Amino acid sequence: MVELVQEKDIYRSAFARLEAESNPVGGSALIALRTQAMARFAELGFPTLRHEDWRYTNVARIAKTEFRSAVDCSVDLDERAIVAETFPEAQFHRLVFVNGFFARDLSSQHGLPKGVQVGSLAETLDDDPSWVERHLARYASYQDHAFTALNTALMEDGAFVYVPKGVIVEQPIHLLYVTMPGVEPIVVHPRNLIIADEASQVTIIESYVGLGEGVYFTNTVTEISVGEGAVVDHYKVQRETTQAYHVGTTQLYQRRSSTASSHIISIGGDIVRNDINAVLDGEGCDCTLNGLYVPAGKQHVDNHLRVEHRKPHGNSREHFKGILDDSARGVFTGRIIVHKDAQKTDAKQTNRNLLLSDNASVDTKPQLEIFANDVKCTHGATIGQLDKDAMFYLRARGISADAARSLLVFAFAGESIAKIKPQPVRAQVQQILLERLPQGDQLQGLS
Amino acid sequence: MLQIRNLHVNVQGHEILKGLDLTINAGEMHSLMGPNGSGKSTLAQVLAGRDTYEVTEGEVLFEGRNLLELEPDERACAGVFMAFQYPVEIPGVGTAYFLRAAVNAVRKHRGEEELDAVDFLGFVKEKMRLVDMDEQLLKRSVNEGFSGGEKKRGEIFQMAVLEPKLAILDETDSGLDIDALKIVADGVNSMRRTDRAFLVITHYQRLLNYIVPDFVHVLVDGRIVKSGGKELAMELEEKGYGWADQSIRHAAAAS
């Protein structure tokens, strides 16, 4: 227990600093929220392998590292490297955050429809603290998730997006989080709040990038409220360095007849944990959760999904694919809860894994809790290796072993990549994958 | 072009080919017939380089080189093509992309310039007409959702695209209706050249009405028990494989 107290103490000083600020962001409401979340974190402590939801992911290394708040760390901005990560060719609206803080000079918006707000969460809460009361931490519960509690207690900034009723934001909004680690390990707690009112439409792209050497920890939470009949597409492309820890929650809250999708692409990171939670809290909701993870080396990627059908006629589709090489480890948990009232629910879950090495491994586990009696609920998981017959077929046509292997790996990922709608993001993910594959350059133009 | 001498092959510890000899010269059309389980497909797979087969004895020379030393892709690049008895479905790999990768691998090996997407499309469409393939198939994944006949025609189409020196057809005729059979046969016949050889493996004489072989060999229990001209196929059709096997056994008993 002594050790646990010490682990938590690391974050107490950061909290004390926020508490001591003379002009705190978000007013008293946020202070109250932070205080409750900090208290909850102190009660929960970091999860261990004994915790059912963390059975396969050991976060002891995260818990034991003495991370410093990024605010104490001065950085030499490599602007060119950052701009290169913003899809400069695309007409996206951009918010850039460096070490957790909003970088206004690197951000840009153009021609946003009237009433749409896209900006820094800290600034928004400063201007109008009522957002805290109405939305912040209303969707992503910190009661039983230590990392979300920690984020809620220590959040400094992140993105705020508000789309009013009936408004369609045509160009995607790109949120770029760049971490430039220093000599000592640093931690950032990005916090994003996305609110799409009734019948609105918006696409959000989150990119996480690490520049330079050094250990760091991204502990991020994104809350997305999808109003009645609204359409929200969300992408998270995680490309942290292999020295980084990344723990992130994507929380979707859906009202009646809304459509939401989340695409979680996990490429970087040492220990990675994604919690993707969707609450379908209105009739006729449509929810799609896609994922692609491609760990190699000693990377560990844990995708933890929870879809809660609260009302009738909801559709949910979960489709996660993993390609694991070397000694990489994957974890997939897909929990689907269908409440008593959620009749005519149609929930489908698949998790397919391709193991490229004998040392790679995956733990995959569906968890269905169905309390309604008229529902369709299916799940399927596969763990396999490259199809030997397909390999031989390709080679028998003159394609080398390396190229054939790469071709099959790329084809396996292709289905997930094809689901990424914004072309620049799709091209980026495709390119990263090709660069990882032997003779990948020759696979250009496959799709 | 191809010399097989005393070839012995094991599959999972069982000897399937038990001393097979076969010589094929450029320009020749050979047909290998035999009952199920006689080792026909094993021979095709061994020649293509499938690694689940273990060659325990004998040698295979292709244009004077030891074929068995080459990787499957090296064999394809050297000009050996096998039309699969069961073409493999490869979801996510587009047919056009796959074929271009294959053609360019072979071209590169021959020291020819690789084809770009546009040149390739023109080249391929011409070949598609040869086997009456729908161009839409190019947009689909390799063999995925193809009917049995489409898959077999697809193999002949690939052969036409890759222009091999030696083409081995592993029961390409089985499961085909008469129209599809004629298309396959026409495709093969149009590719006959003095510098190209064929080994057509079949269970039925039917195909040989359309592809007229120069030589017919009968494979029984891992050995070629009888070889002859095209009339041998007719005789087999009439008398069955038992006859070929018995006649050789009688001959062996008499000597």
XYZ file of C-alpha atoms in Angstrom:
702
model
C 0.000 0.000 0.000
C 2.905 2.304 0.753
C 3.995 2.047 -2.836
C 0.535 2.885 -4.149
C 0.391 6.029 -2.042
C 3.737 7.097 -3.468
C 2.570 6.501 -7.009
C -0.407 8.722 -6.432
C 1.720 11.373 -4.725
C 3.436 12.046 -8.024
C 0.174 13.502 -9.253
C -0.777 15.254 -6.006
C 1.790 17.975 -6.543
C 0.470 18.622 -10.039
C -2.990 18.852 -8.604
C -1.837 21.200 -5.851
C -0.359 23.503 -8.473
C -3.651 23.643 -10.411
C -5.557 24.188 -7.186
C -3.290 27.055 -6.189
C -3.794 28.999 -9.413
C -5.130 32.451 -8.591
C -7.328 32.603 -11.657
C -8.319 29.006 -12.312
C -9.619 27.877 -15.680
C -13.290 26.979 -15.777
C -14.210 28.701 -12.552
C -15.443 27.037 -9.392
C -17.353 24.331 -11.213
C -14.171 22.963 -12.690
C -12.367 23.191 -9.368
C -15.119 21.169 -7.762
C -14.940 18.636 -10.571
C -11.167 18.358 -10.333
C -11.312 17.900 -6.590
C -13.857 15.103 -6.842
C -11.912 13.404 -9.612
C -8.657 13.644 -7.683
C -10.328 12.140 -4.641
C -11.692 9.349 -6.783
C -8.289 8.711 -8.301
C -6.817 8.511 -4.804
C -9.433 5.892 -3.933
C -9.023 3.876 -7.105
C -5.260 3.966 -7.506
C -3.723 2.626 -10.675
C -5.285 -0.629 -11.843
C -3.375 -3.866 -11.465
C -3.688 -7.193 -13.244
C -6.156 -8.224 -10.546
C -8.607 -5.680 -11.929
C -10.885 -7.514 -14.384
C -10.753 -4.741 -17.007
C -6.943 -4.661 -16.847
C -6.186 -8.352 -16.639
C -3.967 -8.426 -19.683
C -2.436 -4.955 -19.511
C 0.140 -4.215 -16.892
C 0.417 -0.474 -16.257
C 2.935 -0.807 -13.410
C 5.588 0.919 -15.501
C 3.274 3.880 -16.054
C 2.344 3.964 -12.390
C 5.936 3.866 -11.191
C 7.392 6.468 -13.516
C 7.839 9.928 -12.029
C 6.305 11.957 -14.798
C 6.596 15.719 -14.691
C 3.868 17.976 -15.835
C 4.667 19.217 -19.317
C 4.069 22.793 -18.173
C 7.439 22.735 -16.411
C 9.197 21.721 -19.550
C 10.361 24.265 -22.108
C 10.438 23.060 -25.679
C 12.208 24.045 -28.841
C 9.405 24.040 -31.343
C 10.261 22.271 -34.539
C 7.549 24.048 -36.485
C 8.285 22.408 -39.784
C 8.008 18.942 -38.302
C 4.730 19.909 -36.686
C 3.245 21.496 -39.790
C 4.108 18.337 -41.724
C 1.752 16.465 -39.414
C -1.235 18.718 -40.075
C -2.195 17.363 -43.501
C -0.990 20.698 -44.933
C -2.393 19.895 -48.369
C -5.903 19.350 -47.046
C -8.492 22.027 -46.331
C -8.996 20.830 -42.762
C -9.727 23.098 -39.822
C -6.800 22.640 -37.449
C -6.118 22.794 -33.769
C -2.558 22.018 -32.734
C -1.524 21.217 -29.189
C 2.113 20.980 -28.191
C 2.833 19.158 -24.945
C -0.820 19.518 -24.082
C -1.102 23.266 -24.673
C -2.906 25.025 -27.475
C -0.558 26.376 -30.151
C -2.590 29.156 -31.695
C 0.027 30.101 -34.284
C 0.027 26.621 -35.727
C -3.751 26.339 -35.745
C -6.102 27.566 -38.433
C -9.748 27.637 -39.310
C -11.427 28.984 -42.362
C -14.995 29.527 -43.362
C -16.612 27.708 -40.482
C -20.414 27.897 -40.657
C -22.083 30.421 -38.365
C -22.340 29.390 -34.752
C -19.739 26.640 -34.978
C -17.075 26.875 -32.292
C -13.693 25.257 -32.719
C -10.986 26.157 -30.242
C -9.134 25.582 -27.034
C -11.187 23.977 -24.265
C -9.388 26.021 -21.605
C -10.269 29.278 -23.358
C -13.866 28.179 -23.850
C -14.276 27.287 -20.194
C -12.753 30.638 -19.267
C -15.267 32.489 -21.411
C -18.253 30.420 -20.432
C -17.816 28.097 -17.437
C -21.376 26.831 -17.905
C -20.018 24.305 -20.417
C -18.500 22.529 -17.436
C -21.858 22.142 -15.739
C -23.665 21.140 -18.879
C -21.235 18.798 -20.582
C -17.758 18.307 -19.159
C -17.338 14.890 -17.530
C -21.044 14.239 -18.075
C -20.286 11.443 -20.524
C -16.920 9.971 -19.597
C -17.317 8.696 -16.073
C -14.284 8.866 -13.818
C -15.916 6.775 -11.120
C -14.427 3.457 -12.171
C -11.543 4.415 -14.415
C -8.407 5.674 -12.715
C -6.890 7.206 -15.839
C -10.070 9.105 -16.693
C -10.194 10.309 -13.082
C -6.589 11.466 -13.367
C -7.302 13.236 -16.646
C -10.354 14.933 -15.169
C -8.361 16.093 -12.164
C -5.329 17.328 -14.089
C -6.623 18.403 -17.515
C -5.095 21.641 -18.741
C -6.329 21.980 -22.287
C -7.641 20.215 -25.329
C -10.102 20.828 -28.112
C -13.569 22.193 -27.862
C -15.943 21.749 -30.799
C -19.538 22.834 -30.827
C -21.776 22.409 -33.874
C -25.231 23.983 -33.547
C -28.496 22.440 -34.632
C -28.794 21.598 -38.313
C -25.286 22.795 -39.216
C -23.020 20.701 -41.388
C -19.265 21.208 -41.093
C -18.031 19.923 -44.413
C -14.291 19.883 -43.873
C -12.983 17.636 -41.106
C -11.632 19.237 -37.948
C -8.125 17.995 -37.304
C -6.851 17.922 -33.736
C -3.109 17.368 -33.591
C -1.387 16.539 -30.307
C 2.364 16.741 -30.531
C 4.477 15.700 -27.613
C 8.135 16.673 -27.506
C 9.578 14.777 -24.582
C 12.495 16.133 -22.618
C 15.248 14.633 -20.509
C 12.792 13.706 -17.790
C 9.576 11.823 -18.461
C 6.592 14.098 -19.017
C 2.860 13.566 -18.939
C 0.080 15.325 -20.834
C -3.640 14.996 -20.161
C -5.422 16.258 -23.302
C -9.133 16.685 -22.787
C -11.538 17.138 -25.677
C -15.184 18.015 -25.685
C -17.150 17.614 -28.910
C -20.788 18.583 -28.997
C -22.872 18.029 -32.116
C -26.375 19.353 -31.652
C -29.503 17.984 -33.279
C -29.252 17.151 -37.006
C -25.722 18.500 -37.310
C -22.777 16.801 -38.930
C -19.050 16.908 -38.254
C -15.898 14.849 -38.729
C -13.187 14.930 -36.072
C -9.671 13.600 -36.602
C -7.351 13.239 -33.632
C -3.663 12.618 -34.342
C -1.160 11.830 -31.617
C 2.467 12.258 -32.578
C 5.704 12.177 -30.635
C 8.742 14.092 -31.831
C 12.145 13.226 -30.458
C 13.610 10.899 -27.882
C 12.409 10.374 -24.354
C 9.740 8.729 -22.269
C 6.353 10.406 -22.084
C 2.800 9.565 -21.219
C -0.317 10.713 -23.030
C -3.438 10.290 -20.937
C -6.264 11.567 -23.082
C -10.045 11.703 -22.838
C -12.443 12.709 -25.601
C -16.120 13.168 -24.898
C -18.452 13.281 -27.857
C -22.114 14.137 -27.520
C -24.102 13.265 -30.624
C -27.459 15.013 -30.709
C -30.726 13.714 -32.118
C -30.307 12.796 -35.792
C -26.729 14.112 -35.817
C -23.859 12.428 -37.664
C -20.367 12.355 -36.174
C -17.366 10.541 -37.578
C -14.377 10.319 -35.300
C -10.858 9.167 -36.146
C -7.939 8.693 -33.830
C -4.603 8.018 -35.460
C -2.141 7.250 -32.713
C 1.493 7.500 -33.786
C 3.299 8.083 -30.527
C 6.966 7.113 -30.312
C 7.776 3.594 -29.152
C 8.981 5.086 -25.853
C 5.560 6.525 -25.137
C 2.676 5.316 -23.028
C -0.737 6.131 -24.412
C -3.958 5.692 -22.484
C -7.051 7.162 -24.066
C -10.782 7.119 -23.656
C -13.161 7.921 -26.483
C -16.624 8.378 -25.067
C -19.596 8.549 -27.421
C -22.975 9.554 -26.141
C -25.744 9.173 -28.724
C -29.256 10.555 -28.760
C -32.209 9.350 -30.807
C -31.596 8.434 -34.491
C -28.015 9.636 -34.396
C -25.156 8.069 -36.312
C -21.660 7.892 -34.916
C -18.480 6.181 -35.952
C -15.131 5.849 -34.264
C -11.980 4.638 -35.961
C -9.033 3.886 -33.751
C -5.754 3.385 -35.587
C -2.946 2.306 -33.259
C 0.499 2.456 -34.753
C 2.926 3.772 -32.123
C 3.334 3.544 -28.390
C 5.023 1.187 -25.962
C 2.014 0.418 -23.765
C -1.238 1.484 -25.404
C -4.702 1.276 -23.990
C -7.759 2.567 -25.829
C -11.131 2.611 -24.115
C -13.916 3.157 -26.614
C -17.291 3.532 -24.957
C -20.554 4.181 -26.697
C -23.905 4.789 -25.050
C -26.878 4.510 -27.404
C -29.364 6.472 -25.349
C -32.137 7.021 -27.878
C -34.183 4.954 -30.283
C -32.723 4.023 -33.639
C -29.083 4.918 -33.008
C -26.381 3.672 -35.347
C -22.907 3.165 -33.976
C -19.805 1.900 -35.789
C -16.558 1.227 -33.975
C -13.639 0.318 -36.182
C -10.070 -0.319 -35.241
C -6.736 -1.309 -36.677
C -3.672 -2.042 -34.580
C -0.289 -3.008 -35.946
C 2.107 -3.475 -33.045
C 5.612 -4.815 -33.587
C 8.698 -5.145 -31.413
C 7.541 -5.227 -27.805
C 4.537 -2.980 -28.264
C 1.420 -3.749 -26.291
C -1.971 -2.566 -27.552
C -5.171 -3.042 -25.590
C -8.514 -2.049 -27.118
C -11.322 -2.084 -24.614
C -14.778 -1.537 -26.068
C -18.012 -1.041 -24.284
C -21.244 -0.519 -26.189
C -24.346 0.107 -24.182
C -27.724 -0.224 -25.901
C -30.236 1.597 -23.732
C -33.112 2.105 -26.156
C -34.809 0.025 -28.901
C -33.825 -0.314 -32.553
C -30.163 0.421 -32.078
C -27.484 -0.880 -34.444
C -23.894 -1.303 -33.421
C -21.025 -2.635 -35.492
C -17.602 -3.298 -34.061
C -14.836 -4.326 -36.371
C -11.312 -4.458 -35.010
C -8.335 -5.916 -36.825
C -4.849 -6.543 -35.552
C -1.574 -7.322 -37.287
C 1.029 -8.344 -34.738
C 4.698 -8.923 -35.418
C 7.778 -9.778 -33.329
C 6.895 -10.026 -29.616
C 3.958 -7.666 -29.833
C 0.928 -8.250 -27.714
C -2.690 -7.397 -28.441
C -5.734 -7.358 -26.218
C -9.309 -6.968 -27.350
C -12.288 -6.822 -25.041
C -15.677 -6.181 -26.535
C -18.412 -5.675 -24.053
C -21.944 -5.243 -25.329
C -24.692 -4.435 -22.872
C -28.286 -4.578 -24.075
C -30.672 -3.138 -21.523
C -34.137 -4.534 -20.894
C -35.808 -1.762 -22.919
C -33.438 -2.010 -25.858
C -35.541 -4.400 -27.929
C -34.712 -4.953 -31.608
C -31.078 -4.202 -30.926
C -28.765 -5.430 -33.675
C -25.211 -5.693 -32.413
C -22.340 -7.263 -34.267
C -18.756 -7.573 -33.195
C -15.723 -8.991 -34.938
C -12.087 -9.067 -33.956
C -9.650 -10.549 -36.418
C -5.961 -10.954 -35.757
C -3.039 -11.833 -37.945
C 0.052 -13.071 -36.153
C 3.220 -12.637 -38.201
C 5.535 -14.124 -35.603
C 5.504 -17.076 -33.237
C 6.209 -14.702 -30.354
C 3.309 -12.364 -31.015
C 0.130 -12.985 -29.060
C -3.429 -11.804 -28.674
C -6.045 -12.144 -25.979
C -9.510 -11.522 -27.333
C -12.659 -11.643 -25.317
C -16.290 -10.795 -26.069
C -18.554 -9.995 -23.143
C -22.236 -9.941 -23.915
C -24.758 -8.897 -21.302
C -28.225 -9.092 -22.773
C -31.287 -8.242 -20.729
C -33.757 -7.785 -23.603
C -35.365 -10.786 -25.311
C -35.783 -9.657 -28.908
C -32.285 -8.799 -30.095
C -29.671 -9.879 -32.594
C -26.243 -10.025 -31.085
C -23.303 -11.747 -32.729
C -19.605 -11.824 -32.128
C -16.652 -13.540 -33.695
C -12.945 -13.557 -33.111
C -10.134 -15.092 -35.131
C -6.427 -15.376 -34.550
C -4.455 -16.736 -37.449
C -1.318 -16.662 -39.485
C -0.767 -15.833 -43.108
C -2.639 -18.221 -45.363
C -0.039 -20.647 -46.710
C -2.139 -21.503 -49.754
C -2.432 -17.848 -50.667
C 1.320 -17.385 -50.167
C 2.057 -20.290 -52.492
C -0.432 -19.078 -55.064
C 1.171 -15.631 -55.221
C 4.688 -17.056 -55.344
C 3.718 -19.513 -58.042
C 2.926 -16.452 -60.168
C 6.417 -15.020 -59.730
C 5.861 -12.751 -56.724
C 8.737 -12.993 -54.219
C 8.175 -14.298 -50.695
C 8.655 -10.841 -49.134
C 6.345 -9.143 -51.600
C 3.713 -11.877 -51.252
C 3.802 -11.607 -47.481
C 3.505 -7.836 -47.609
C 0.710 -8.064 -50.133
C -1.318 -10.374 -47.891
C -0.680 -8.292 -44.778
C -1.696 -5.156 -46.609
C -4.795 -6.846 -47.974
C -5.744 -7.879 -44.437
C -5.517 -4.266 -43.289
C -7.152 -2.975 -46.450
C -10.691 -3.476 -45.241
C -10.074 -1.299 -42.184
C -8.203 1.327 -44.170
C -10.968 1.523 -46.769
C -13.360 2.555 -43.999
C -11.401 5.745 -43.338
C -13.391 8.317 -45.280
C -11.148 11.433 -45.344
C -8.744 10.698 -48.178
C -5.626 12.355 -46.647
C -6.000 10.287 -43.473
C -6.595 7.112 -45.430
C -3.512 7.813 -47.559
C -1.427 8.532 -44.457
C -2.368 5.288 -42.720
C -1.810 3.362 -45.933
C 1.595 4.971 -46.387
C 2.702 4.223 -42.819
C 1.701 0.607 -43.233
C 3.484 0.294 -46.573
C 6.661 1.752 -45.074
C 6.604 -0.956 -42.442
C 6.302 -3.792 -44.931
C 9.220 -5.314 -46.837
C 8.979 -4.159 -50.466
C 5.978 -2.106 -49.386
C 6.953 0.623 -51.852
C 6.018 -1.772 -54.629
C 2.516 -2.137 -53.252
C 1.539 1.422 -54.122
C -1.689 1.557 -56.032
C -3.075 -1.594 -54.535
C -6.357 -0.131 -53.466
C 12.905 -28.489 -71.874
C 11.875 -30.628 -68.882
C 13.539 -33.804 -67.772
C 12.224 -35.750 -64.817
C 14.321 -38.689 -63.767
C 13.406 -41.310 -61.186
C 11.356 -38.860 -59.131
C 10.300 -40.084 -55.700
C 8.077 -37.851 -53.599
C 6.725 -38.266 -50.093
C 3.738 -36.532 -48.580
C 3.529 -36.788 -44.813
C 5.664 -39.887 -44.814
C 3.764 -41.652 -47.597
C 5.469 -42.216 -50.918
C 3.218 -40.845 -53.657
C 5.552 -40.717 -56.637
C 7.658 -43.847 -56.897
C 10.203 -43.291 -59.607
C 8.647 -41.140 -62.285
C 10.423 -40.450 -65.563
C 9.178 -37.914 -68.079
C 10.802 -35.811 -70.772
C 9.049 -32.907 -72.412
C 10.535 -31.005 -75.338
C 9.734 -27.513 -76.514
C 6.633 -27.347 -78.705
C 5.137 -30.539 -77.349
C 1.744 -31.114 -75.804
C 1.803 -33.877 -73.208
C -1.172 -35.260 -71.419
C -0.859 -37.032 -68.083
C -3.813 -39.205 -67.216
C -4.522 -41.440 -64.308
C -7.009 -42.408 -61.638
C -7.582 -40.383 -58.482
C -4.741 -40.731 -56.028
C -2.226 -41.848 -58.642
C -0.009 -38.799 -57.992
C -0.961 -36.482 -60.872
C -1.519 -33.403 -58.740
C 1.489 -34.234 -56.602
C 3.651 -34.010 -59.702
C 2.136 -30.657 -60.634
C 2.647 -29.256 -57.145
C 6.221 -30.520 -56.925
C 7.051 -28.908 -60.258
C 5.541 -25.614 -59.083
C 7.532 -25.750 -55.850
C 5.035 -26.518 -53.104
C 7.074 -27.161 -49.955
C 4.725 -29.667 -48.337
C 6.057 -32.308 -50.712
C 9.351 -33.981 -49.980
C 11.485 -35.118 -52.883
C 13.419 -38.139 -51.616
C 15.096 -39.224 -54.828
C 15.555 -38.270 -58.448
C 16.004 -35.028 -60.309
C 14.088 -32.486 -62.336
C 15.883 -30.395 -64.920
C 14.257 -27.398 -66.551
C 16.269 -26.072 -69.478
C 19.220 -27.890 -67.976
C 18.862 -26.274 -64.528
C 17.971 -28.092 -61.332
C 14.353 -26.984 -60.933
C 14.033 -28.403 -57.427
C 16.583 -25.912 -56.110
C 14.486 -22.926 -57.128
C 11.933 -21.131 -54.996
C 8.351 -21.145 -56.363
C 8.640 -17.529 -57.529
C 11.982 -18.224 -59.192
C 10.395 -21.080 -61.100
C 7.554 -18.836 -62.240
C 10.054 -16.222 -63.359
C 12.056 -18.895 -65.186
C 8.922 -19.711 -67.186
C 7.153 -22.512 -65.337
C 3.429 -21.983 -64.851
C 0.924 -24.195 -63.092
C -2.808 -23.704 -63.496
C -4.131 -24.656 -60.061
C -6.703 -27.367 -59.672
C -8.159 -25.286 -56.835
C -7.337 -21.621 -57.419
C -7.003 -19.771 -54.111
C -9.296 -16.911 -53.125
C -7.327 -13.932 -51.822
C -9.660 -11.333 -50.311
C -8.403 -7.769 -50.425
C -5.921 -8.296 -53.247
C -7.335 -6.887 -56.467
C -7.015 -9.081 -59.548
C -5.570 -6.289 -61.679
C -2.978 -5.409 -59.062
C -2.030 -9.032 -58.495
C -1.575 -9.687 -62.198
C 0.499 -6.571 -62.730
C 2.736 -7.523 -59.804
C 3.134 -10.992 -61.310
C 3.759 -9.787 -64.854
C 6.276 -7.217 -63.705
C 8.106 -9.739 -61.520
C 8.456 -11.988 -64.536
C 9.386 -9.121 -66.877
C 11.967 -7.813 -64.434
C 13.496 -11.269 -64.262
C 13.707 -11.382 -68.042
C 15.344 -7.967 -68.106
C 12.293 -6.366 -69.730
C 10.817 -3.036 -68.751
C 8.008 -3.132 -66.201
C 4.541 -2.164 -67.410
C 2.777 0.805 -65.904
C -0.914 0.625 -64.995
C -2.103 2.005 -68.345
C 0.053 -0.202 -70.577
C -0.809 -3.145 -68.424
C -4.542 -2.605 -68.771
C -4.338 -2.573 -72.557
C -2.206 -5.711 -72.552
C -4.507 -7.533 -70.167
C -7.767 -6.677 -71.894
C -6.549 -8.302 -75.064
C -5.770 -11.476 -73.104
C -9.168 -11.412 -71.434
C -10.918 -11.709 -74.751
C -8.966 -14.899 -75.348
C -10.797 -16.678 -72.536
C -13.995 -14.650 -72.685
C -13.423 -13.120 -69.248
C -15.539 -10.245 -68.039
C -13.370 -7.157 -67.515
C -15.240 -6.509 -64.287
C -13.339 -9.420 -62.759
C -10.188 -7.265 -62.794
C -11.758 -5.036 -60.182
C -12.576 -7.879 -57.843
C -10.311 -9.618 -55.365
C -8.314 -12.546 -56.713
C -10.729 -15.455 -57.295
C -13.011 -14.174 -54.552
C -16.612 -15.047 -55.266
C -15.677 -16.406 -58.707
C -17.712 -19.352 -59.910
C -15.866 -22.617 -60.453
C -15.770 -21.976 -64.203
C -14.561 -18.401 -63.721
C -11.726 -19.595 -61.541
C -10.562 -22.148 -64.118
C -10.823 -19.672 -66.974
C -8.965 -17.241 -64.725
C -6.066 -19.659 -64.542
C -5.869 -19.877 -68.322
C -6.121 -16.118 -68.489
C -3.183 -15.806 -66.084
C -1.232 -18.247 -68.199
C -1.915 -16.108 -71.259
C -0.755 -13.015 -69.390
C 2.426 -14.580 -68.004
C 3.407 -16.320 -71.279
C 5.307 -19.207 -69.697
C 7.657 -21.626 -71.432
C 6.183 -24.627 -69.683
C 2.531 -24.668 -68.683
C 1.199 -27.353 -66.374
C -2.577 -27.602 -66.251
C -3.701 -29.457 -63.156
C -7.183 -30.821 -63.906
C -8.250 -27.499 -65.323
C -11.085 -29.368 -67.058
C -12.718 -30.868 -63.982
C -16.012 -29.323 -63.081
C -16.318 -27.388 -66.338
C -19.369 -27.507 -68.551
C -18.818 -28.073 -72.237
C -18.888 -24.379 -73.155
C -16.326 -23.464 -70.529
C -14.256 -26.481 -71.545
C -14.154 -25.259 -75.146
C -13.100 -21.783 -74.010
C -10.279 -23.253 -71.936
C -9.201 -25.495 -74.812
C -9.294 -22.606 -77.291
C -7.175 -20.558 -74.909
C -4.612 -23.323 -74.640
C -4.570 -24.059 -78.375
C -4.049 -20.407 -79.222
C -0.958 -20.415 -77.064
C 0.698 -23.423 -78.643
C 4.074 -22.435 -80.005
C 7.230 -24.201 -81.018
C 9.075 -22.780 -78.015
C 6.365 -23.560 -75.470
C 5.446 -26.904 -73.945
C 2.341 -28.092 -72.125
C 1.680 -30.766 -69.560
C -2.073 -31.243 -69.339
C -3.105 -33.285 -66.351
C -6.586 -34.709 -66.582
C -8.746 -37.429 -65.209
C -10.995 -37.562 -68.258
C -10.356 -38.067 -71.942
C -13.035 -35.459 -72.737
C -10.621 -32.486 -72.707
C -8.389 -34.239 -75.213
C -11.140 -33.967 -77.820
C -10.356 -30.275 -77.859
C -6.697 -30.176 -76.922
C -4.971 -32.744 -79.066
C -1.874 -34.061 -77.307
C 1.304 -35.274 -78.974
C 1.895 -37.705 -76.130
C -0.301 -39.382 -73.558
C 1.088 -40.878 -70.349
C -0.760 -43.005 -67.875
C 0.148 -42.575 -64.240
C -0.832 -45.356 -61.868
C 0.334 -45.603 -58.276
C 3.161 -43.122 -58.633
C 4.688 -44.416 -61.849
C 4.066 -43.854 -65.530
C 2.868 -47.285 -66.634
C 2.156 -46.529 -70.267
C 2.984 -43.839 -72.791
C 1.766 -43.394 -76.316
C 0.158 -41.086 -78.825
C -3.263 -39.498 -78.675
C -4.927 -42.825 -79.488
C -3.903 -44.063 -76.038
C -6.380 -41.659 -74.483
C -9.204 -43.186 -76.535
C -8.183 -46.666 -75.524
C -8.090 -45.651 -71.867
C -11.526 -44.121 -72.103
C -12.794 -47.408 -73.468
C -10.979 -49.870 -71.252
C -10.367 -47.895 -68.053
C -7.204 -47.336 -66.022
C -7.279 -50.924 -64.779
C -6.386 -52.031 -68.244
C -3.266 -49.886 -68.475
C -2.164 -50.990 -65.053
C -2.792 -54.690 -65.748
C -1.098 -54.655 -69.101
C 2.059 -53.301 -67.510
C 1.849 -55.803 -64.692
C 1.451 -58.636 -67.190
C 4.435 -57.374 -69.071
C 6.441 -57.208 -65.855
C 5.327 -60.709 -64.860
C 6.247 -62.122 -68.286
C 9.776 -60.743 -68.277
